[in-house]
Amino acid sequence: MRFQLLGPLALADGPDVVVLQPSKPVILLAALLLHANSTVSADYLQRAVWGEDQPATARAALQTCVLRLRRLFTKHGVTGTSIEAVPGGYRITAGPPTLDLLGFRDQVRRATALAGDPEAELYTLKDALSLWQGSLLANVRSDVLHRDEVPRLSEERLRAVERVCDLLLGLGRCGEALVDLWTATRVYPGHERFHEQLIEALYRTGRQSQALAEYRRVKGFLLDELGVDPSPSLRQLELSILRGEDLGAGGAARAAVEPAPAPAPASAPAPAPAPGPVPGAASRVIQGAAVPLPAAAPGAGPVPVVPHFTGREAEAAAMAARLTAPPPPGADGQRPLTVLVSGAPGIGKSALAQHVAHLVRDSFPAGRLLVRMTRADGHPRTADEVAAEVAAALGPGRAGERALLVLDDVVDADQVRPLLTPPDLAVVVTSRMGLGGLIATHGGWVHRLTAFTEAESYALLLAALGTERVEAEPRAARRLTALCGHFPAALRILTARLLTRPGLRLGDAVDWLGDDPLARLALTDSPDHSVSGLFDRALDRLDPRLSEALLRIGAGPPELLGEADVADGPEGPEGRKDHPPVPEDVLEQLADAGLLEDGPPGPYRIHDLLRAHLRRTVRIHNRRTEKV
């Protein structure tokens, strides 16, 4: 049995993985595993489980929690690992084979010892990073652990990713490094070393203009958002590019001589400092500039820049105009301040909202703030929690200056209404839901997004892959966009995969993708980035009645969504209809959740990729049922 901490807390027995349901014993287990082989004080465990405001009976309740955790071990057949009561607290014993965190650290130490062999070091580090399986502790609901432990673990991963990219550059595999670097620079815009690596990789793959444009973008971010200049190494890199210098043996040569330091072994917990860069880190990280991954612990932070944003020109222009329009006559400074961007999961709502936030930056001198409205496990955050966070982030006394709030992935209208009162606050809401009740009570405008047009899809490939590669095979490029159904999330994943295979012809990629689009539209080193995973998470958030109906629609004939009355369809062998109609209220709710689109044909339609995923899901379920 193996404990998995580097993602949702889970138990693995060979290929079988059980993700534990959120509970207090699961918090206790996470706190012990984070400090495996060390005594963890009872006081720290109580804070981890109950927070800073502990009940008077916390000590006795902790003992009960330990008993429940031991029963959980028995239930799942955990042997060879036990929770020991020791003076002052508790301890759990584990090693690299039984705890992925220790396995990761062990591999990183092995990689450091291989610093003289870049290929071996790279292989070992990639093996270490493969242990990360998604959002850290997504099913562990402990503010203390997410505040004190998750930033430290994230920093360990960032060091490894940074070192991998250094090694790839040193080995001349710049195209392979680009995929990780595009993601890293957008998620952590204040981490200058990632930007430096990205600019170098672009330049060395023949994209000098893109490299210089990236430098200008980073420089603008640092000056506008943080009031600092780029680091000397970034400025020197720009100068080298302008001079046309060869960076093959210069900029990347440091990868062979600067191994990343191995992480310190786990020790007994102590009060953790505020999240920030680890002292001695190899790169300069601007405090407060890092933006968490969408699946990470939620929070309010600067609005990140969207890489390769294309399309949505009409929507972006309309949103910008509405957000910056003067108040109507006689409004006494009041105006409709809400813009809702809705649509299917993966359709590009967040990207559009973030892009527009940067277009209108000059109209909001008090700042622009991105707030994640759902937790890592998909559960909504409360309005009170978000309101307090926004107030703290914006600060008091804006003196009438306007601020822009981007509320990302709103689940229902009640999350939003308490935030719509200040007259100097404009709000952009992204949601899979239609939120008609919110618009009815508070006004505003709605932008319902659908799939890209053919031209928008082609433009995205041009921006991501480069003009030379795409226009060398324009017909194949258009065929690839069609196989993706012009679905933005699918196109992003496709371009990421093609960037890792710079030698793959687009014509060959058509056959490769067409064999199994759902399986190929996934990033193997990032399980959260896949079309199937996106749809699975959307189904998990539905009411069971709605998810059953959607599976039936996806696996059934097109007539279920056609204009004709299904009741007039063929009769079954016993006089019943083969495909009884889906109630209209169910169809409306599925459309409101972004999982059905407006027709034609018929009043509704379903995207081809979603239909293919639903059919595959039903087939897998049927095979499992047959085995049972």
XYZ file of C-alpha atoms in Angstrom:
628
model
C 0.000 0.000 0.000
C 1.311 3.449 -0.936
C 0.232 6.853 0.349
C -0.105 9.588 -2.270
C 0.292 13.176 -1.029
C 1.380 14.910 -4.245
C -2.156 15.553 -5.404
C -5.418 14.592 -3.713
C -4.612 12.454 -0.660
C -5.084 8.861 -1.776
C -4.223 5.223 -1.059
C -2.742 3.203 -3.910
C -2.450 -0.563 -4.147
C -0.769 -1.279 -7.472
C -2.973 0.226 -10.199
C -5.927 0.661 -7.836
C -6.179 4.126 -6.285
C -8.702 5.249 -3.672
C -9.021 9.025 -3.248
C -10.073 9.593 0.353
C -13.209 11.571 1.062
C -12.729 14.863 2.964
C -12.933 14.319 6.730
C -11.079 15.171 9.926
C -9.197 11.832 9.983
C -7.999 12.592 6.452
C -6.667 15.986 7.633
C -4.903 14.203 10.488
C -3.376 11.680 8.075
C -2.126 14.471 5.792
C -0.510 16.331 8.704
C 1.283 13.175 9.871
C 2.447 12.171 6.381
C 3.782 15.646 5.662
C 6.153 15.078 8.580
C 6.588 11.326 8.272
C 9.160 9.726 10.597
C 9.053 12.748 12.921
C 7.053 13.437 16.048
C 4.206 15.801 15.270
C 2.993 17.674 18.308
C -0.598 17.307 19.433
C -0.986 21.100 19.392
C -0.001 21.272 15.718
C -2.329 18.412 14.804
C -5.206 20.118 16.600
C -4.569 23.353 14.682
C -4.396 21.433 11.429
C -7.710 19.668 12.044
C -9.757 22.409 13.733
C -7.945 25.621 12.801
C -6.805 28.337 15.145
C -10.156 28.439 16.993
C -10.173 24.975 18.537
C -12.996 23.490 20.595
C -12.412 23.093 24.332
C -12.451 19.311 23.881
C -9.858 19.323 21.073
C -7.358 17.093 22.918
C -9.944 14.361 23.551
C -11.373 14.815 20.042
C -7.877 14.326 18.589
C -7.645 10.937 20.300
C -11.007 10.005 18.802
C -9.758 11.172 15.407
C -6.703 8.895 15.714
C -8.986 5.925 16.462
C -11.108 6.741 13.391
C -7.979 6.949 11.251
C -6.813 3.545 12.489
C -10.217 2.112 11.538
C -9.801 3.716 8.113
C -6.494 1.876 7.735
C -8.192 -1.398 8.623
C -11.018 -0.747 6.167
C -8.616 -0.190 3.269
C -6.204 -2.959 4.220
C -3.289 -0.714 5.178
C -0.615 -2.926 6.737
C 2.964 -2.254 7.740
C 2.191 1.380 8.612
C 0.826 2.459 11.954
C 0.208 5.627 13.926
C 2.317 5.669 17.080
C 1.468 7.667 20.178
C 4.754 9.158 21.409
C 5.517 11.708 24.133
C 4.118 15.053 23.019
C 2.224 13.849 19.973
C 2.031 11.197 17.255
C 4.260 9.756 14.561
C 3.774 7.791 11.361
C 6.605 5.828 9.752
C 7.047 5.736 5.977
C 9.742 5.464 3.320
C 10.144 6.261 -0.399
C 8.335 3.054 -1.460
C 5.282 3.826 0.710
C 4.978 7.650 0.462
C 5.230 9.527 -2.838
C 6.569 12.707 -1.181
C 9.569 10.812 0.192
C 9.944 9.068 -3.162
C 10.030 12.446 -4.906
C 12.660 13.818 -2.538
C 14.723 10.659 -2.839
C 14.688 10.930 -6.645
C 15.666 14.601 -6.487
C 18.636 13.710 -4.288
C 19.633 10.987 -6.751
C 19.378 13.506 -9.591
C 21.646 15.942 -7.751
C 24.265 13.215 -7.442
C 24.091 12.755 -11.238
C 24.960 16.380 -11.992
C 27.870 15.307 -14.190
C 25.552 13.311 -16.493
C 22.821 15.687 -17.803
C 20.813 12.966 -19.576
C 20.708 10.762 -16.480
C 19.890 13.720 -14.240
C 17.081 14.807 -16.579
C 15.606 11.292 -16.689
C 15.702 11.020 -12.891
C 14.091 14.432 -12.348
C 11.314 13.690 -14.829
C 10.706 10.425 -13.027
C 10.440 12.402 -9.780
C 8.007 14.932 -11.259
C 5.796 12.144 -12.620
C 4.793 11.450 -9.006
C 2.812 14.708 -8.893
C -0.807 13.890 -9.667
C -2.709 17.177 -9.602
C -3.744 19.771 -7.047
C -1.967 19.356 -3.736
C -4.225 18.083 -0.943
C -7.342 18.971 -2.921
C -9.492 16.772 -0.662
C -7.885 17.943 2.609
C -9.912 20.825 4.044
C -7.398 22.404 6.363
C -6.590 26.092 6.094
C -3.508 25.542 8.250
C -2.023 22.887 5.951
C -2.837 24.852 2.803
C -1.273 27.944 4.340
C 1.811 26.372 5.937
C 2.613 23.254 3.935
C 1.336 23.574 0.364
C 3.531 26.598 -0.558
C 6.626 24.770 0.691
C 5.827 21.647 -1.319
C 5.002 23.739 -4.401
C 8.403 25.385 -4.119
C 10.090 21.971 -4.154
C 8.291 21.129 -7.387
C 9.132 24.499 -8.940
C 12.825 23.960 -8.262
C 12.675 20.592 -9.995
C 10.778 22.025 -12.993
C 13.285 24.870 -13.244
C 16.164 22.403 -13.192
C 14.515 20.203 -15.865
C 14.167 23.201 -18.160
C 17.803 24.166 -17.539
C 18.886 20.657 -18.498
C 16.736 20.635 -21.637
C 18.233 23.941 -22.723
C 21.723 22.682 -21.965
C 21.086 19.612 -24.101
C 19.736 21.721 -26.968
C 16.166 20.363 -26.598
C 14.607 23.832 -26.543
C 11.329 22.896 -28.223
C 10.689 20.281 -25.558
C 11.286 22.867 -22.826
C 8.779 25.309 -24.312
C 5.663 23.429 -23.161
C 6.558 23.500 -19.465
C 7.790 27.081 -19.752
C 4.631 28.481 -21.360
C 2.614 27.111 -18.447
C 5.103 28.061 -15.739
C 5.497 31.675 -16.862
C 1.750 32.259 -16.954
C 1.034 30.590 -13.642
C 3.988 32.255 -11.878
C 4.405 35.607 -13.659
C 6.811 36.946 -11.013
C 9.230 34.002 -11.302
C 11.821 35.636 -13.545
C 13.984 32.571 -14.094
C 11.118 30.839 -15.909
C 10.723 33.893 -18.161
C 14.456 33.909 -18.847
C 14.354 30.240 -19.848
C 11.302 30.786 -22.076
C 12.877 33.738 -23.891
C 16.068 31.757 -24.433
C 14.148 28.738 -25.741
C 12.155 30.894 -28.171
C 15.291 32.590 -29.466
C 17.184 29.333 -29.922
C 14.278 27.776 -31.865
C 14.407 30.601 -34.395
C 11.656 32.800 -32.946
C 13.602 35.988 -32.287
C 10.583 38.284 -32.649
C 8.542 36.166 -30.206
C 11.459 36.132 -27.763
C 11.706 39.928 -27.800
C 7.926 40.289 -27.524
C 7.983 38.011 -24.478
C 10.708 40.152 -22.895
C 8.628 43.303 -23.464
C 5.588 41.591 -21.939
C 7.541 40.548 -18.840
C 9.103 43.988 -18.490
C 5.656 45.605 -18.700
C 4.257 43.238 -16.076
C 7.099 43.881 -13.634
C 6.896 47.659 -14.055
C 3.112 48.019 -14.070
C 2.197 45.440 -11.450
C 5.201 45.521 -9.132
C 7.116 48.707 -9.911
C 10.458 46.956 -10.474
C 12.797 46.531 -13.444
C 13.709 43.163 -14.940
C 16.648 41.404 -13.309
C 20.165 42.014 -14.708
C 20.223 38.522 -16.242
C 16.969 39.199 -18.111
C 18.268 42.525 -19.382
C 21.520 40.879 -20.485
C 19.543 38.188 -22.305
C 17.593 40.827 -24.254
C 20.868 42.511 -25.226
C 22.340 39.187 -26.390
C 19.282 38.558 -28.582
C 19.440 42.036 -30.094
C 23.102 41.437 -30.919
C 22.301 38.081 -32.470
C 24.649 36.197 -30.146
C 24.798 32.410 -30.092
C 23.283 31.266 -26.781
C 23.754 27.558 -27.429
C 26.918 27.285 -25.376
C 26.463 30.371 -23.242
C 23.072 30.916 -21.721
C 22.307 27.251 -21.275
C 25.780 26.036 -20.306
C 25.012 26.827 -16.671
C 22.668 23.813 -16.658
C 25.691 21.556 -16.435
C 27.290 23.341 -13.492
C 24.447 24.630 -11.309
C 22.505 21.659 -9.932
C 19.461 22.573 -7.902
C 19.889 22.044 -4.170
C 18.297 18.941 -2.735
C 15.329 19.614 -0.466
C 15.900 19.373 3.242
C 14.542 16.236 4.920
C 11.249 16.509 6.727
C 11.453 17.660 10.311
C 9.097 18.273 13.165
C 6.656 21.051 12.304
C 7.187 24.570 13.496
C 5.136 27.713 12.937
C 5.501 28.330 9.192
C 6.404 31.709 7.696
C 4.100 33.427 5.275
C 4.207 31.803 1.823
C 7.024 33.175 -0.256
C 10.283 32.252 -1.921
C 12.538 29.829 -0.074
C 15.808 31.451 1.034
C 18.642 30.399 -1.203
C 16.417 29.617 -4.176
C 18.316 29.750 -7.442
C 16.101 32.377 -9.057
C 14.652 35.748 -8.131
C 10.947 35.519 -7.247
C 8.959 38.695 -6.693
C 6.957 38.490 -3.481
C 3.227 38.466 -4.045
C 3.447 38.023 -7.814
C 2.812 34.307 -8.024
C -0.691 33.392 -9.147
C -1.930 29.947 -8.054
C -2.954 27.290 -10.521
C -6.694 27.153 -11.179
C -6.902 23.947 -9.204
C -4.777 25.178 -6.330
C -5.956 26.684 -3.083
C -8.276 29.555 -4.016
C -7.376 33.153 -3.436
C -7.381 36.674 -4.795
C -4.410 37.831 -6.831
C -3.277 39.765 -9.889
C -4.913 38.878 -13.192
C -2.442 36.731 -15.185
C -1.749 37.305 -18.865
C -3.191 34.700 -21.255
C -0.605 33.208 -23.645
C -1.451 33.253 -27.374
C -4.886 34.793 -26.844
C -6.721 34.724 -30.170
C -10.307 35.078 -31.370
C -13.249 36.513 -29.425
C -12.549 39.936 -30.939
C -16.201 41.017 -30.973
C -16.815 39.787 -27.423
C -13.616 41.362 -26.101
C -14.388 44.717 -27.719
C -17.977 44.710 -26.419
C -16.906 43.798 -22.890
C -14.182 46.450 -22.845
C -16.612 49.090 -24.075
C -19.192 48.220 -21.429
C -16.692 48.163 -18.590
C -15.232 51.548 -19.526
C -18.406 53.369 -20.599
C -19.305 56.544 -18.680
C -22.335 56.328 -16.373
C -25.684 57.142 -17.989
C -27.136 60.627 -17.389
C -28.780 61.012 -14.014
C -27.246 57.853 -12.620
C -25.443 59.709 -9.785
C -22.297 57.714 -10.409
C -24.129 54.401 -10.410
C -24.030 52.110 -13.416
C -24.648 48.467 -14.334
C -21.322 46.981 -13.272
C -21.709 43.281 -14.039
C -20.590 41.405 -17.143
C -21.293 37.669 -17.206
C -19.255 35.308 -19.391
C -20.902 31.873 -19.523
C -20.541 28.692 -21.513
C -19.280 25.125 -21.481
C -16.291 23.985 -19.422
C -13.136 24.569 -21.469
C -14.768 27.055 -23.837
C -12.412 29.904 -22.840
C -14.420 31.951 -20.336
C -11.532 32.606 -17.954
C -9.143 33.416 -20.803
C -11.523 36.013 -22.237
C -12.177 37.614 -18.842
C -8.467 37.850 -18.067
C -7.664 39.215 -21.535
C -10.306 41.937 -21.229
C -9.063 42.810 -17.734
C -5.717 43.696 -19.294
C -7.347 45.642 -22.135
C -9.125 47.947 -19.665
C -6.309 48.251 -17.120
C -6.056 52.057 -17.478
C -9.699 52.515 -16.472
C -9.212 50.760 -13.122
C -6.441 52.555 -11.225
C -7.416 50.877 -7.939
C -6.380 47.533 -9.409
C -7.669 44.370 -11.061
C -8.175 41.261 -8.991
C -8.774 37.627 -9.982
C -10.695 35.552 -7.426
C -11.225 31.796 -7.742
C -14.776 31.029 -6.603
C -14.386 27.268 -6.217
C -12.032 25.193 -4.126
C -9.695 22.586 -5.571
C -12.321 19.876 -4.996
C -14.949 21.822 -6.980
C -16.945 22.982 -3.971
C -18.024 26.638 -4.011
C -16.514 29.182 -1.647
C -18.851 31.233 0.518
C -19.701 34.833 -0.306
C -18.543 35.990 3.149
C -15.154 34.343 2.695
C -14.661 35.936 -0.723
C -15.893 39.348 0.444
C -13.387 39.415 3.301
C -10.589 38.365 0.985
C -11.443 41.013 -1.608
C -11.665 43.741 1.034
C -8.242 42.775 2.366
C -6.707 42.648 -1.118
C -8.089 45.983 -2.314
C -7.512 47.780 0.962
C -9.481 50.670 2.443
C -9.820 54.205 1.117
C -9.695 53.878 -2.656
C -10.899 57.517 -2.804
C -13.427 56.835 -5.530
C -10.954 55.052 -7.801
C -12.505 52.134 -9.640
C -11.374 48.538 -9.238
C -12.147 45.533 -11.432
C -13.010 42.160 -9.938
C -12.905 38.958 -11.995
C -14.923 36.281 -10.182
C -13.852 33.052 -11.860
C -15.963 29.857 -11.980
C -18.993 31.080 -10.048
C -21.347 28.251 -9.095
C -24.518 30.167 -8.233
C -25.855 33.700 -7.959
C -25.741 33.771 -4.151
C -21.939 33.717 -4.309
C -21.951 36.973 -6.278
C -24.769 39.177 -5.010
C -23.040 40.379 -1.786
C -20.083 41.575 -3.892
C -22.097 43.816 -6.232
C -22.792 46.707 -3.861
C -19.833 49.158 -4.123
C -20.472 51.680 -6.927
C -16.749 51.924 -7.729
C -16.364 48.177 -8.315
C -16.851 46.600 -11.755
C -17.318 42.848 -11.806
C -16.715 40.276 -14.530
C -18.254 36.911 -13.668
C -17.306 33.657 -15.395
C -19.603 30.699 -14.885
C -20.714 27.526 -16.577
C -24.196 28.408 -15.388
C -26.475 30.901 -17.127
C -27.152 32.775 -13.829
C -30.337 34.248 -15.224
C -31.550 35.050 -11.706
C -28.504 37.246 -11.098
C -29.061 39.214 -14.293
C -32.766 39.541 -13.474
C -32.105 41.054 -10.039
C -28.935 43.073 -10.684
C -28.830 43.747 -14.416
C -25.715 43.601 -16.555
C -24.711 41.984 -19.826
C -24.255 38.359 -20.834
C -21.725 36.884 -23.248
C -22.469 33.222 -23.930
C -19.427 31.623 -25.565
C -19.536 28.815 -28.110
C -16.799 26.973 -29.992
C -14.314 28.892 -32.136
C -14.934 29.603 -35.796
C -12.619 27.914 -38.296
C -10.685 31.163 -38.690
C -10.249 31.582 -34.924
C -9.010 27.997 -34.545
C -6.497 28.472 -37.356
C -5.310 31.735 -35.800
C -4.677 29.975 -32.494
C -2.466 27.397 -34.236
C -0.566 30.208 -35.959
C 0.028 31.987 -32.652
C 1.046 28.882 -30.716
C 3.026 26.905 -33.311
C 4.421 29.707 -35.446
C 3.551 30.846 -38.962
C 6.257 28.815 -40.665
C 5.128 25.452 -39.325
C 1.398 26.002 -39.832
C 1.456 27.638 -43.248
C 3.726 24.900 -44.566
C 0.726 22.540 -44.186
C -2.418 24.694 -44.077
C -4.830 21.907 -45.077
C -3.499 19.614 -42.358
C -3.709 22.460 -39.836
C -7.369 23.022 -40.678
C -8.040 19.299 -40.421
C -6.497 19.260 -36.947
C -8.731 22.118 -35.806
C -11.755 20.228 -37.113
C -10.735 17.068 -35.209
C -10.640 19.262 -32.085
C -14.150 20.441 -32.867
C -12.838 24.047 -32.726
C -13.035 23.595 -28.958
C -10.593 26.001 -27.233
C -9.433 23.617 -24.477
C -8.814 20.850 -27.003
C -6.861 23.217 -29.249
C -4.685 24.355 -26.342
C -3.844 20.767 -25.430
C -3.152 19.892 -29.070
C -0.740 22.798 -29.541
C 1.041 21.912 -26.309
C 1.558 18.350 -27.542
C 2.755 19.531 -30.960
C 5.239 21.911 -29.340
C 6.830 18.936 -27.597
C 7.219 17.238 -30.998
C 8.706 19.932 -33.227
C 9.699 17.367 -35.860
C 6.178 15.926 -36.268
C 4.544 16.945 -39.533
C 1.017 18.281 -39.160
C -0.163 15.833 -41.812
C 1.124 12.926 -39.725
C -0.443 14.480 -36.641
C -3.844 14.339 -38.363
C -3.684 10.529 -38.520
C -2.212 10.321 -35.025
C -4.981 12.477 -33.524
C -7.762 10.994 -35.629
C -7.089 7.459 -34.341
C -8.328 8.372 -30.855
C -8.911 12.102 -30.271
C -10.047 11.730 -26.663
C -6.951 9.766 -25.646
C -4.561 12.017 -27.569
C -6.041 15.288 -26.291
C -4.271 14.940 -22.968
C -0.922 15.950 -21.502
C 0.710 12.871 -20.029
C 2.820 14.846 -17.548
C -0.137 16.913 -16.352
C -3.185 14.709 -15.668
C -5.406 17.724 -14.995
C -4.972 18.833 -18.623
C -7.099 16.487 -20.708
C -10.413 16.809 -22.519
C -11.776 13.665 -20.861
C -10.737 14.915 -17.415
C -12.396 18.259 -18.103
C -15.687 16.579 -18.985
C -15.442 14.121 -16.072
C -15.057 17.007 -13.616
C -18.060 18.735 -15.190
C -20.152 15.583 -14.766
C -19.052 15.256 -11.145
C -20.438 18.724 -10.417
C -23.873 17.865 -11.793
C -26.841 16.617 -9.845
C -26.901 12.785 -10.360
C -30.254 13.026 -12.166
C -28.785 15.472 -14.669
C -25.584 13.484 -15.213
C -27.645 10.343 -15.890
C -29.739 12.247 -18.417
C -26.647 13.645 -20.119
C -25.083 10.183 -20.391
C -28.322 8.924 -21.918
C -28.387 11.782 -24.415
C -24.755 11.267 -25.362
C -25.139 7.520 -25.839
C -28.532 7.777 -27.547
C -29.505 8.701 -31.103
C -29.404 12.299 -32.392
C -33.205 12.317 -32.381
C -33.152 12.847 -28.618
C -32.118 16.438 -29.334
C -33.928 16.849 -32.660
C -36.960 18.964 -33.470
C -39.218 15.979 -34.020
C -41.295 14.734 -31.102
C -39.492 11.653 -29.826
C -42.840 10.184 -28.822
C -43.537 9.639 -32.537
C -40.435 7.429 -32.820
C -40.344 3.652 -33.276
C -41.951 1.334 -30.814
C -39.958 -1.156 -28.759
C -40.787 -4.891 -28.813
C -43.201 -4.539 -25.891
C -45.011 -1.472 -27.196
C -42.717 0.958 -25.346
C -40.698 3.664 -27.045
C -37.044 2.748 -27.588
C -35.984 6.257 -26.621
C -38.514 8.034 -24.410
C -38.055 11.801 -24.473
C -35.870 13.616 -21.980
C -38.044 16.049 -19.984
C -37.741 19.617 -21.186
C -36.810 20.949 -17.734
C -33.852 18.553 -17.660
C -32.712 19.728 -21.096
C -33.001 23.332 -19.937
C -30.898 22.659 -16.850
C -28.225 20.929 -18.934
C -28.179 23.845 -21.342
C -27.961 26.264 -18.425
C -24.949 24.291 -17.130
C -23.201 24.779 -20.472
C -23.326 21.105 -21.458
C -25.925 21.496 -24.205
C -25.718 24.190 -26.856
C -28.431 26.001 -28.740
C -29.483 24.427 -32.051
C -29.946 24.039 -34.944
C -30.541 21.234 -35.533
C -33.321 21.076 -33.030
C -33.595 23.321 -29.997
C -30.392 21.824 -28.538
C -27.221 20.124 -29.706
C -24.220 18.514 -28.043
C -20.576 19.057 -28.957
C -19.023 16.128 -30.816
C -16.159 15.746 -28.320
C -18.558 15.680 -25.371
C -20.779 13.147 -27.155
C -17.750 10.929 -27.839
C -16.695 11.165 -24.196
C -20.172 10.286 -22.938
C -20.389 7.280 -25.240
C -16.991 6.058 -24.048
C -18.057 6.553 -20.417
C -21.189 4.463 -20.971
C -19.204 1.702 -22.699
C -16.711 1.528 -19.834
C -19.545 1.420 -17.291
C -21.306 -1.354 -19.210
C -18.125 -3.454 -19.422
C -17.578 -3.123 -15.671
C -21.196 -4.099 -15.029
C -20.845 -7.151 -17.257
C -17.737 -8.264 -15.338
C -19.601 -8.003 -12.059
